[in-house]
XYZ file of C-alpha atoms in Angstrom:
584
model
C 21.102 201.518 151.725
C 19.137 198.774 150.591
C 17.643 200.377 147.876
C 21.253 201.715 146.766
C 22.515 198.282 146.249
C 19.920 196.996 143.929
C 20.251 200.227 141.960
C 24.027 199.381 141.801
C 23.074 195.882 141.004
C 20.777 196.756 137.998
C 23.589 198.832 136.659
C 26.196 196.283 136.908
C 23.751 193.597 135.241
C 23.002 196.204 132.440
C 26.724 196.829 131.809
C 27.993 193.186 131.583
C 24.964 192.591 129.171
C 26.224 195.428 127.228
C 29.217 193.962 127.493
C 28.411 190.779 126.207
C 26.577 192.218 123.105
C 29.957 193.906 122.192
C 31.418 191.095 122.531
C 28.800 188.802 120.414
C 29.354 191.399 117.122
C 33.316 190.997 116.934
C 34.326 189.427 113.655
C 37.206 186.558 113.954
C 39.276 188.118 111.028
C 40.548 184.403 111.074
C 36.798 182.741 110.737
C 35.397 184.708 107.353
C 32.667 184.171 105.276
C 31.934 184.777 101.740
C 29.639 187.259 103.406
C 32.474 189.285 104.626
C 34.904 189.262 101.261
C 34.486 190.776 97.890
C 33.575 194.448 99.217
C 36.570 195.865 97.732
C 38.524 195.726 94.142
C 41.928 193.895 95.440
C 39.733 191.054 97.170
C 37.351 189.994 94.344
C 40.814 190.833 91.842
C 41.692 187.609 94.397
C 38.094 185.556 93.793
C 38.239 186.018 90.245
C 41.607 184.134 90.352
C 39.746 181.634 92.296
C 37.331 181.439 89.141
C 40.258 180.184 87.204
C 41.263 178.031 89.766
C 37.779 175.664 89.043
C 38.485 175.224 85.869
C 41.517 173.518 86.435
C 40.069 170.522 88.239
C 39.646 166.561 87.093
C 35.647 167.512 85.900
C 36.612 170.452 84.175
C 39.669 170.370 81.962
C 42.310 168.629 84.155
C 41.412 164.929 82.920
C 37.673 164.092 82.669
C 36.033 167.139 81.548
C 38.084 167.775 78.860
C 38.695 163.904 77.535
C 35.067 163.316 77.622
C 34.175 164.936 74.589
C 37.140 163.532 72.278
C 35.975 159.897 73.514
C 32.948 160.813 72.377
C 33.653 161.648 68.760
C 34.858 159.534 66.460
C 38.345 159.860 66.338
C 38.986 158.385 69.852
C 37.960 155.472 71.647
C 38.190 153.284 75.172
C 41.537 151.326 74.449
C 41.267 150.363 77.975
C 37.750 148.900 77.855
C 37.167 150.432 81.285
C 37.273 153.650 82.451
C 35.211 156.040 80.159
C 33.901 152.695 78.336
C 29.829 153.978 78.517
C 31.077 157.701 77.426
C 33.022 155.962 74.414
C 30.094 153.823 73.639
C 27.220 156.527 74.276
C 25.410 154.113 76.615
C 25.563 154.996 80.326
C 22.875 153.388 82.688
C 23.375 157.752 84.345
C 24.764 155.938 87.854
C 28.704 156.416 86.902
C 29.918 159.063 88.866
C 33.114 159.396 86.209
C 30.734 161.278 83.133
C 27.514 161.743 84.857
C 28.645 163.580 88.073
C 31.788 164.990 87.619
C 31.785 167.558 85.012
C 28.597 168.765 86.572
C 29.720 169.037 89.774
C 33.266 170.854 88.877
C 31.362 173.021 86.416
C 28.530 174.753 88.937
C 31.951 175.507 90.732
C 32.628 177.515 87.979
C 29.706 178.848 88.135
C 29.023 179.305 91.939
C 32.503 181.436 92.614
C 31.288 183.789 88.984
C 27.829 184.453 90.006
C 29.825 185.205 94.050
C 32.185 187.922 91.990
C 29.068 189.145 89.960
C 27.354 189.635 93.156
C 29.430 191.769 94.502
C 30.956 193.967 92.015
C 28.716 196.534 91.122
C 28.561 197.732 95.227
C 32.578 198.141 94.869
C 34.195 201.714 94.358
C 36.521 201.043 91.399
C 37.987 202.385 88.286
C 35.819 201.956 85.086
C 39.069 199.920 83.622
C 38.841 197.239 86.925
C 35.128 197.020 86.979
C 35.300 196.348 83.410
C 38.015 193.476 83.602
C 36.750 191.748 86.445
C 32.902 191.290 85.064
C 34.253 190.654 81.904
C 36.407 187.725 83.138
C 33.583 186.466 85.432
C 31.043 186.717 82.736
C 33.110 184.706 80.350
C 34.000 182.291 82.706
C 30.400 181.295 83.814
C 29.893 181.343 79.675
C 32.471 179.043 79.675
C 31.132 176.378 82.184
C 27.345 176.972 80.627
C 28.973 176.195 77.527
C 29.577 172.644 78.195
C 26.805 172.143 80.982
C 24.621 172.698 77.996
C 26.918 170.262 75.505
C 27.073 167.750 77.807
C 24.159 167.647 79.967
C 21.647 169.301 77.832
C 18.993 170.414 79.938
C 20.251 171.642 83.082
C 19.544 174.746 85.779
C 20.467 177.906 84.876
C 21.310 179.525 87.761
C 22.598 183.549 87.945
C 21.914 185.017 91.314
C 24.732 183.899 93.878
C 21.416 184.771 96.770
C 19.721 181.514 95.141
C 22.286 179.618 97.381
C 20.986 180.464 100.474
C 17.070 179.521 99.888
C 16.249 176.231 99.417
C 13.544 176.637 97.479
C 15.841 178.358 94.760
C 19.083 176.347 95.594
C 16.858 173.196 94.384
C 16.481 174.639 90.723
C 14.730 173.049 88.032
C 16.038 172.440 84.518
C 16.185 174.831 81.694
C 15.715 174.593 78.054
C 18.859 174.061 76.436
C 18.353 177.793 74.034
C 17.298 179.087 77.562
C 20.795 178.519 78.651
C 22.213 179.447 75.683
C 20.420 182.520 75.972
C 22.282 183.460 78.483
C 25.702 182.547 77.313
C 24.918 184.672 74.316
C 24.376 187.481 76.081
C 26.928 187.396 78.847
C 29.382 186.844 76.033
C 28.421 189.734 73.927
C 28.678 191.982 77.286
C 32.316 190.363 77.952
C 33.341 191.634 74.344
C 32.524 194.630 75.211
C 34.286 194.734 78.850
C 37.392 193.132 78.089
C 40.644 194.065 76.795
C 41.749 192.496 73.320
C 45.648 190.735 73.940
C 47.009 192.910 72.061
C 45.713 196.340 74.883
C 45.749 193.500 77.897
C 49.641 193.166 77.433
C 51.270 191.445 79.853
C 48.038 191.275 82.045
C 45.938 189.651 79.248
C 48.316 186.681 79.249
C 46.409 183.231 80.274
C 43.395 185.567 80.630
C 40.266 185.709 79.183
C 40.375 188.698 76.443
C 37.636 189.707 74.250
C 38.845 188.111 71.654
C 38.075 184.732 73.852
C 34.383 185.968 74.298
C 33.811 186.101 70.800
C 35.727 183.287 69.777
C 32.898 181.438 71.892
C 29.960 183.765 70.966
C 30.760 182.332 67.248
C 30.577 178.713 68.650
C 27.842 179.246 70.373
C 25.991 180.761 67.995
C 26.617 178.070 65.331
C 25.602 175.491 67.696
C 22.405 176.973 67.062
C 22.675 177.454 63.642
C 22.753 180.931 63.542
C 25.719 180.907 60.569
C 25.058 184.598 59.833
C 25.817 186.360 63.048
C 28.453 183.678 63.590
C 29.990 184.813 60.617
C 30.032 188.728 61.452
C 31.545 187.803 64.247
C 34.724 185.490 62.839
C 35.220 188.073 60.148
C 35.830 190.657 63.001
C 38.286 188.283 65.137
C 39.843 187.543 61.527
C 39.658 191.444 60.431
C 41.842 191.848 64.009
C 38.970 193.541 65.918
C 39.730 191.857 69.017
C 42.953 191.299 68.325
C 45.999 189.910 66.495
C 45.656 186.425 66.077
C 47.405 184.235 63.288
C 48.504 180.747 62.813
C 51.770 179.718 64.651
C 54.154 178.751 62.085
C 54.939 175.223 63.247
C 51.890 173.655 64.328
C 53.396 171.651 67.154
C 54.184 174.555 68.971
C 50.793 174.635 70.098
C 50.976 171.273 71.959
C 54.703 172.266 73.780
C 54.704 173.729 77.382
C 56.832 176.624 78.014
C 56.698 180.776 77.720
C 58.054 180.542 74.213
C 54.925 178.499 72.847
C 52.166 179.107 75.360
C 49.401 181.771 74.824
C 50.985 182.533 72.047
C 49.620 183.993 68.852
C 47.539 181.420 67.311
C 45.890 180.910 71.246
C 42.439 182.484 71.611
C 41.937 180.961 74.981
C 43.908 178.367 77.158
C 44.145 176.709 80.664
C 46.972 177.364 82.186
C 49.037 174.486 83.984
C 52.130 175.284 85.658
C 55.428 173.369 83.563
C 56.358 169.932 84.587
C 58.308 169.656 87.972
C 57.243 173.183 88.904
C 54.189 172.693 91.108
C 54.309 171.500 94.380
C 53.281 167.693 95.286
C 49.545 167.494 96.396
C 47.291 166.163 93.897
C 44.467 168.832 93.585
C 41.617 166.034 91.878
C 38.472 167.695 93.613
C 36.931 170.891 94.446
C 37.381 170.273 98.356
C 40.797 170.209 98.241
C 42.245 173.386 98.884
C 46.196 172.588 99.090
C 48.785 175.701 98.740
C 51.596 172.612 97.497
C 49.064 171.746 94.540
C 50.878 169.825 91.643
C 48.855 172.592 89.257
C 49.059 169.621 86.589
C 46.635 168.124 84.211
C 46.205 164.236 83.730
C 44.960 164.593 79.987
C 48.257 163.040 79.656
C 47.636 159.802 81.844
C 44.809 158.943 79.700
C 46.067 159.756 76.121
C 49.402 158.707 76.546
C 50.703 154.920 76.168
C 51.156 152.280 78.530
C 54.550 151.991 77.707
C 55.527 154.776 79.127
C 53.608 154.384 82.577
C 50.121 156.103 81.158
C 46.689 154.344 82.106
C 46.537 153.944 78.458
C 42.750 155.001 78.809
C 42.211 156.695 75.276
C 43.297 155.445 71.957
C 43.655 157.257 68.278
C 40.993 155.799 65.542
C 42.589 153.690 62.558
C 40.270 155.949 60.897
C 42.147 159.464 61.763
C 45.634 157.659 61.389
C 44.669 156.824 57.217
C 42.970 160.341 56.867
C 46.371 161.523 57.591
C 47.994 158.925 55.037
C 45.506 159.730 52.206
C 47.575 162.863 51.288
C 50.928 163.676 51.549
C 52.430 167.202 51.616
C 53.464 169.448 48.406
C 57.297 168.282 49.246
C 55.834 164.482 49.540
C 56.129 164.068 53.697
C 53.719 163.212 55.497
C 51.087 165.814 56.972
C 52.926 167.257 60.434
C 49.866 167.098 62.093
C 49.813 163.124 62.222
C 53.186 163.457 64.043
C 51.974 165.788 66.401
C 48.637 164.047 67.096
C 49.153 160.572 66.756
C 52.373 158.335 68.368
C 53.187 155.803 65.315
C 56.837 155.131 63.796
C 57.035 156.502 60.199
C 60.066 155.041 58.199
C 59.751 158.453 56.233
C 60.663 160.619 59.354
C 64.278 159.459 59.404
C 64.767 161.127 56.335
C 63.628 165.000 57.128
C 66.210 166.788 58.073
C 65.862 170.855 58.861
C 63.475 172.581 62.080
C 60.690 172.891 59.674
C 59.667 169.596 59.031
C 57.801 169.406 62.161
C 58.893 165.857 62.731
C 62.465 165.500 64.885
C 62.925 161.628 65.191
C 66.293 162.423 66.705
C 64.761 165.014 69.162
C 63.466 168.629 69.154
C 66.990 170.833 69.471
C 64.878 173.627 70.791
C 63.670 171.569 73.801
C 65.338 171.263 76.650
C 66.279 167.143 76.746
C 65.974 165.828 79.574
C 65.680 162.529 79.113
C 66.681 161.076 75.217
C 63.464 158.477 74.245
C 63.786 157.735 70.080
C 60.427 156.211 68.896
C 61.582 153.418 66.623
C 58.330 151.316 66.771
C 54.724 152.159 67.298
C 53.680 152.206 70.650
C 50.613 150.759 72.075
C 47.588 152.754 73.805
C 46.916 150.141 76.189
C 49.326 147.247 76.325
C 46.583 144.408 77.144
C 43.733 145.784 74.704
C 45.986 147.785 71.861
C 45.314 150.770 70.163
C 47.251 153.965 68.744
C 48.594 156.218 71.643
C 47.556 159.991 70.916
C 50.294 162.520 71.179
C 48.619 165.904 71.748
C 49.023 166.567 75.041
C 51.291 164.487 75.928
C 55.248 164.825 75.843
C 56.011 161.687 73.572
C 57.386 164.359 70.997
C 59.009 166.736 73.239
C 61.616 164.506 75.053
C 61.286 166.038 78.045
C 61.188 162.595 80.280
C 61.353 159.423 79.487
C 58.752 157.619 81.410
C 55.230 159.206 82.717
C 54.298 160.027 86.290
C 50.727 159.892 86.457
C 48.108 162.245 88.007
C 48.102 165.733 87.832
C 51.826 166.757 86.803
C 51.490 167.429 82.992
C 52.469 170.987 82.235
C 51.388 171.674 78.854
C 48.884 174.263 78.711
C 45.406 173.209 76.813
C 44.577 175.211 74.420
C 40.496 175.534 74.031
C 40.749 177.800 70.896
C 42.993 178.162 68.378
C 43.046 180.852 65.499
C 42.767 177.987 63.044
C 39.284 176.689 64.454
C 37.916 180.525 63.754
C 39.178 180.305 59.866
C 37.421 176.903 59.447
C 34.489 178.238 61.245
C 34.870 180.737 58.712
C 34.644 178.437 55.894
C 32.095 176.731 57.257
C 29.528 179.805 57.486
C 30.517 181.103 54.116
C 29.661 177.895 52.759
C 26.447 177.557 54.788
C 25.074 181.038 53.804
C 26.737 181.506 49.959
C 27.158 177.888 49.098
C 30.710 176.658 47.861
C 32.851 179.827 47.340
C 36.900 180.650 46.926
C 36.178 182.668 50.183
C 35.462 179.913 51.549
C 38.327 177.669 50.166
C 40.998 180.475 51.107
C 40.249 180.204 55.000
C 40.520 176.697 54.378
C 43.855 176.752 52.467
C 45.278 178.961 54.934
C 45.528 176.392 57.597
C 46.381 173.816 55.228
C 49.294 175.727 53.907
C 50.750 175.989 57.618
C 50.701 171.716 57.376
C 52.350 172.094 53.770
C 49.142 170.553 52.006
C 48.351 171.575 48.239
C 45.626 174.226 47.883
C 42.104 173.221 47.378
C 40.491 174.281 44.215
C 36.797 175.874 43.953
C 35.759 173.227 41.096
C 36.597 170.233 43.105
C 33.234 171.018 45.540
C 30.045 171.400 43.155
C 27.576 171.679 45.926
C 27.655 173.234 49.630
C 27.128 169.279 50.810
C 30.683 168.860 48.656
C 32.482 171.295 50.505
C 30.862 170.589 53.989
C 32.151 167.019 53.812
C 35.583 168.399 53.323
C 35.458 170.665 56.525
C 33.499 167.975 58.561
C 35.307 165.155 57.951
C 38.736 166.009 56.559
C 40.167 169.584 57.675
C 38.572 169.462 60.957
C 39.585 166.001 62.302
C 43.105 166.504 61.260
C 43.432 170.011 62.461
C 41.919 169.333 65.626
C 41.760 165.284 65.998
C 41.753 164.232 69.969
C 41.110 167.358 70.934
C 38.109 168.897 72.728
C 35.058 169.632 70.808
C 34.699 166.817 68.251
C 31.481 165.465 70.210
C 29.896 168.446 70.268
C 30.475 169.053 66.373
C 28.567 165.423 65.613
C 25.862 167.129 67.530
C 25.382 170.419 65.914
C 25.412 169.011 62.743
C 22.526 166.255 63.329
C 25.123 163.225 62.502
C 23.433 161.271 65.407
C 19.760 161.873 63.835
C 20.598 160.203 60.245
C 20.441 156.873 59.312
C 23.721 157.713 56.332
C 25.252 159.779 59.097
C 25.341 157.294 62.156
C 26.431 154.544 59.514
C 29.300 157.026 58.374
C 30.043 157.517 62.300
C 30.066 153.352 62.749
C 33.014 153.556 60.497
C 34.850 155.803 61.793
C 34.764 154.322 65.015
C 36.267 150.760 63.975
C 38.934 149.739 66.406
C 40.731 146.541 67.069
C 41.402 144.733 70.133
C 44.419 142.617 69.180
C 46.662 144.138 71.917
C 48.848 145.982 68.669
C 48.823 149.591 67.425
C 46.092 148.722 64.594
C 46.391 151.205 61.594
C 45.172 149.057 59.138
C 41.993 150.151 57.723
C 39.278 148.583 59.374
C 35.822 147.253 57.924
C 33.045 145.215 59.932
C 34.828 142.398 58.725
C 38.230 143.524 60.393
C 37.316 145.314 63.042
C 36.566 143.843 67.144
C 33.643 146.810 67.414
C 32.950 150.241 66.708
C 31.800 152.622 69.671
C 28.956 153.912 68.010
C 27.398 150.068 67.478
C 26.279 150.651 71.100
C 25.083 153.958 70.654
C 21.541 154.217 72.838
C 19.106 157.080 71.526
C 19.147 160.471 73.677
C 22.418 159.521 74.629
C 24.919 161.908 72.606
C 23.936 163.791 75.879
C 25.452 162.475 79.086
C 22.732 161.252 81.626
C 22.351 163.527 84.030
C 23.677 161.588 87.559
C 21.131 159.816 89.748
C 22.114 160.506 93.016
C 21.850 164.211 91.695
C 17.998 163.789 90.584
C 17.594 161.893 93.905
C 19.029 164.819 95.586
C 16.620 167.514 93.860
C 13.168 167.533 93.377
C 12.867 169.969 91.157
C 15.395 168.050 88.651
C 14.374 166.173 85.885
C 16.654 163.901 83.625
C 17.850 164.732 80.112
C 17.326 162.662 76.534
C 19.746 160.058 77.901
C 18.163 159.431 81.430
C 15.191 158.519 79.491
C 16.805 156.972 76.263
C 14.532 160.003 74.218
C 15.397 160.488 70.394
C 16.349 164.090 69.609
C 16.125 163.195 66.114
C 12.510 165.155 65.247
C 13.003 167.974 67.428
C 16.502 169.015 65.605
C 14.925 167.992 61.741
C 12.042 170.655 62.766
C 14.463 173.575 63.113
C 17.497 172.749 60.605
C 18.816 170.398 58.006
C 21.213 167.516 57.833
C 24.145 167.459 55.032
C 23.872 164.170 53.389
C 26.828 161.998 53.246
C 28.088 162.220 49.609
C 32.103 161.560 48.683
C-alpha cells in the first residue's frame, strides 16, 4: 500500500507539472508582440498602414520635419526670433531637441516599422500582385525617411535588418557615409519601381499611396544630389514620357495647396501626405510617436508656423523680402501679377481687385468653388509675427481658401502636403539637360511649360549664352517661385555647393535680408536696410543639422556630423564636382 501511494503521488506531481507547462505556452491573444504579427498578408496590409502613419508625426512632415528645411533656405526665415531661430541661422550648439532630435527620432520610426514589414514578408503565402505592393510601399517608405536622415543629418546609421533591434551590439550602430546611405536608397528605389503599380494601374488603391511613379520621382532626386545628371535624366524623361504614369501640371496652380477630393492627389501630385480635412479628425493631438490615440486630430501644424499671428498662428516662419520682389520683377503676358505670389505669399495687392474670372488665380472676394465658411477679405498685409514682423506665407495655410476665419493651432490643418509635384520633375528636367548639353531649347521648353501654367512669357534660347546663364535662371528664379516655402529649398543650396563659395554664400546673405520692424517688410532690403540676414550667422559644417547630444551620449558607437564639430565640407564637395558661379 505504501508503495502504491507514492507511485500515485509521482503521477499526480508529473501531471500538474505537465499541466503547468501547458499552461506556461498559451498566448494572451490580448498581450501580442511584434513577434506574433505580420505572418500573414491582411496583417502586414495593416503594418504597412502603420508605415504611413510615422510619417505623419511633428518630426516628420506634421510641423518640424517638414518646416525645417524651408527655414533653412533662403526664402524663409525665424519671424519669431525663437523657435527654429539656430535652424534659420545654421548655428545650433546640437543640444535643441526641436532640429537635432526630432526629425531623427520620428524618422528611424519610419524606418523601424519598414525594415518590421520587410522582415516578414518574404515568409508570407501571397499573391505575386500583394507581395509586390507591400515591399514596394515599405521599400519606398524607408527611401523616404533615408532621404532626409541623409539631408539633414548627414552621416547617420544605416540600419536594414529589423533583428538588429534585439542585439545590443547592433541596436548601437555606428554612422555611415552619407553615399553609403544613399546607396541604399538608390537601390531600394529602383526595386520599388519595379514592384509598384503606376496611378494610373493602382486606381482607386494607388490614391495617397506610394506608386512607382513616386519611387522614381525620388530616384531622380536622389541621384542628382549626387550629381549623377545623366541617369537622373533617363529617369525624368521616362516619368515625363508617362512610363510610370500620367502626370501633368494642374491647370490652376493653387489647386495644389487646397484640401479636398477634388484637388488632392490629383494629377500634377507625384507623392503626398495625407491629412484628414479640417474638422474631420477626432480631438487628440497625435505630436509624438508614443501616442497611439484612435480620436487623433490626423492634422498637420505646418499651418501654425507659416501662418500669421493675426489669425491665431505662432507666427514662427516668415516669407523673404527677397521671394516677395522676385515675384514683382515680372508680371504676366496679360500684365497681373504672377499667381504664384498669391498663392505663396499673404500680402494685399491693389491689382487683385481688378481680376475678375476663375482663372486669374487670385479671388480677393473669395474662391466660389470653396465651400465658405467663414468670409475673411485681405485688405491689408498681414504680419508673420505681430511683435517681430515679417510676410506671412500662404502655402499651406487656408488664408486663400476662406474656409475659417481665425486659426486653431496644433495638429488640425487638413491640407494634404504635397512632396512632389509634376512641375519639380520638368525643372529637374531642365536642369540635367542643361548640365549634360549646356543651354538648349529642350531645356527652355520644360521650363516654359510650367511658366505658361503661371501665365509668364516664354523664355528664349539666346537670352542664356552659357550653361552658368541658364542655371541661374532655374536656381534662383523658376525654382523659388515655383516652389518658394516649400520643402526642399535647403537641400537644393546643398547639392549645388552654394554654402562652399565665397560669391555663393554672399548671394545667399542677400537673399536672406529680413527686417524686424514689427511690419510686413517688402521693401527691398540691402545691409544698409536690413536688421540681419540668417546666413550672417552661418557656422561651417552646419548646413547639416548637429546630430543631438543626448543621442551621441546614448551610443557609443555614434559619432557627430560636420556641424557637431563645426567641419567645412567645402574641399570634400570641390574634389568631386563644380560650383556655378554667380553671374546675372
Amino acid at each position: 500500500m505504501k508503495k502504491l501511494n507514492i507511485m500515485l503521488s509521482m503521477l499526480v506531481l508529473i501531471a500538474g507539472l505537465t499541466a503547468c507547462n501547458d499552461a506556461l505556452n498559451v498566448v494572451n491573444p490580448n498581450n501580442q508582440t511584434t513577434y506574433d504579427f505580420g505572418d500573414s498578408e491582411s496583417e502586414l496590409q495593416e503594418a504597412i498602414i502603420a508605415c504611413y502613419n510615422r510619417i505623419r508625426l511633428e518630426g516628420t512632415f506634421a510641423r518640424v520635419g517638414y518646416t525645417l528645411d524651408a527655414v533653412r533656405g533662403d526664402e524663409v526665415w525665424n519671424s519669431s526670433q525663437q523657435w527654429y531661430l539656430e535652424y534659420d541661422n545654421l548655428n545650433s550648439p546640437g543640444t535643441i531637441e526641436i532640429g537635432d532630435l526630432w526629425p531623427w527620432r520620428d524618422l528611424y520610426h519610419v524606418v523601424n516599422r519598414t525594415n518590421f514589414v520587410l522582415s516578414k514578408v518574404d515568409a508570407v503565402d501571397m499573391s505575386e500582385e500583394a507581395y509586390n505592393q507591400i515591399a514596394g510601399q515599405a521599400l519606398f517608405l524607408r527611401s523616404l525617411a533615408y532621404y532626409h536622415l541623409a539631408t539633414y543629418y548627414q552621416t547617420v546609421p544605416l540600419i536594414t535588418d529589423y533583428a538588429s533591434y534585439s542585439n545590443i551590439n547592433t541596436m548601437y550602430a555606428a554612422n555611415n557615409t552619407q553615399d553609403e546611405v544613399f546607396d541604399q536608397i538608390e537601390a531600394d528605389l529602383t526595386k520599388a519601381m519595379q514592384m509598384l503599380p503606376s496611378r494610373d494601374k493602382g486606381g482607386e488603391w494607388a490614391q495617397g499611396r506610394a506608386t512607382c511613379g513616386a519611387a522614381a520621382g525620388y530616384l531622380a532626386r536622389v541621384l542628382m544630389f549626387r550629381h549623377k545628371y545623366e541617369e537622373a535624366y533617363v529617369v525624368l524623361k521616362d516619368i515625363i514620357k508617362g512610363e510610370y504614369g500620367h502626370y501633368e501640371l494642374m491647370d490652376d496652380y493653387g489647386d495644389n495647396f487646397r484640401e479636398g477630393s477634388p484637388y488632392e492627389n490629383n494629377k500634377e501630385s507625384l507623392f503626398e501626405v495625407q491629412f484628414m480635412d479640417y474638422g474631420t479628425g477626432g480631438t487628440d493631438e497625435e505630436w509624438t510617436p508614443v501616442n497611439i490615440s484612435s480620436q487623433a486630430t490626423q492634422g498637420h501644424a505646418v499651418e501654425s508656423n507659416y501662418a500669421s499671428q493675426e489669425m491665431g498662428s505662432w507666427g514662427d516662419l516668415a516669407g523673404s523680402p527677397w521671394l516677395y520682389n522676385l515675384f514683382k520683377k515680372e508680371k504676366c503676358t496679360d500684365g497681373r501679377l504672377d499667381p504664384r505670389l498669391y498663392w505663396t505669399l499673404v500680402t494685399y495687392e491693389s491689382e487683385y481687385s481688378s481680376y475678375t474670372g476663375l482663372k486669374t488665380a487670385a479671388y480677393p472676394d473669395g474662391d466660389p468653388r470653396c465651400n465658405i465658411i467663414y468670409q475673411k477679405n485681405i485688405t491689408a498685409t498681414p504680419v508673420s509675427n505681430t511683435a517681430q514682423g515679417g510676410i506671412s506665407i500662404a502655402k499651406f495655410t487656408n488664408a486663400r481658401t476662406n474656409l475659417y476665419s481665425s486659426i486653431t493651432n496644433g495638429l488640425h490643418c487638413g491640407i494634404n502636403l504635397r512632396l512632389m509635384r509634376y512641375s519639380d520633375v520638368l525643372l529637374r528636367a531642365a536642369e540635367c539637360e542643361n548640365e549634360i548639353n549646356g543651354p538648349t531649347q529642350t531645356a527652355i521648353n520644360y521650363i516654359n511649360e510650367v511658366r505658361r501654367r503661371a501665365g509668364l512669357e516664354d523664355l528664349k534660347l539666346e537670352d542664356f549664352p552659357t550653361a552658368d546663364h541658364l542655371f541661374e535662371q532655374i536656381a534662383n528664379v523658376e525654382r523659388p517661385k515655383e516652389f518658394g516655402c516649400e520643402n526642399g529649398r535647403g537641400i537644393d543650396l546643398i547639392r549645388w555647393g552654394f554654402f562652399y563659395d565665397a560669391n555663393r554664400l554672399n548671394q545667399l546673405v542677400e537673399h536672406g535680408y529680413y527686417k524686424l520692424d514689427g511690419k510686413a517688410s517688402t521693401e527691398e532690403l540691402t545691409a544698409e536696410t536690413a536688421t540681419a540676414s540668417s546666413f550672417q550667422h552661418y557656422y561651417k559644417g552646419h548646413e547639416y543639422f548637429p546630430i543631438y547630444q543626448g543621442t551621441l551620449n546614448a551610443n557609443p558607437n555614434l559619432k557627430g556630423n560636420s556641424a557637431n564639430k563645426n567641419e567645412d565640407n567645402g574641399p570634400a564637395f570641390k574634389e568631386k564636382w563644380s560650383i556655378h558661379p554667380v553671374v546675372k
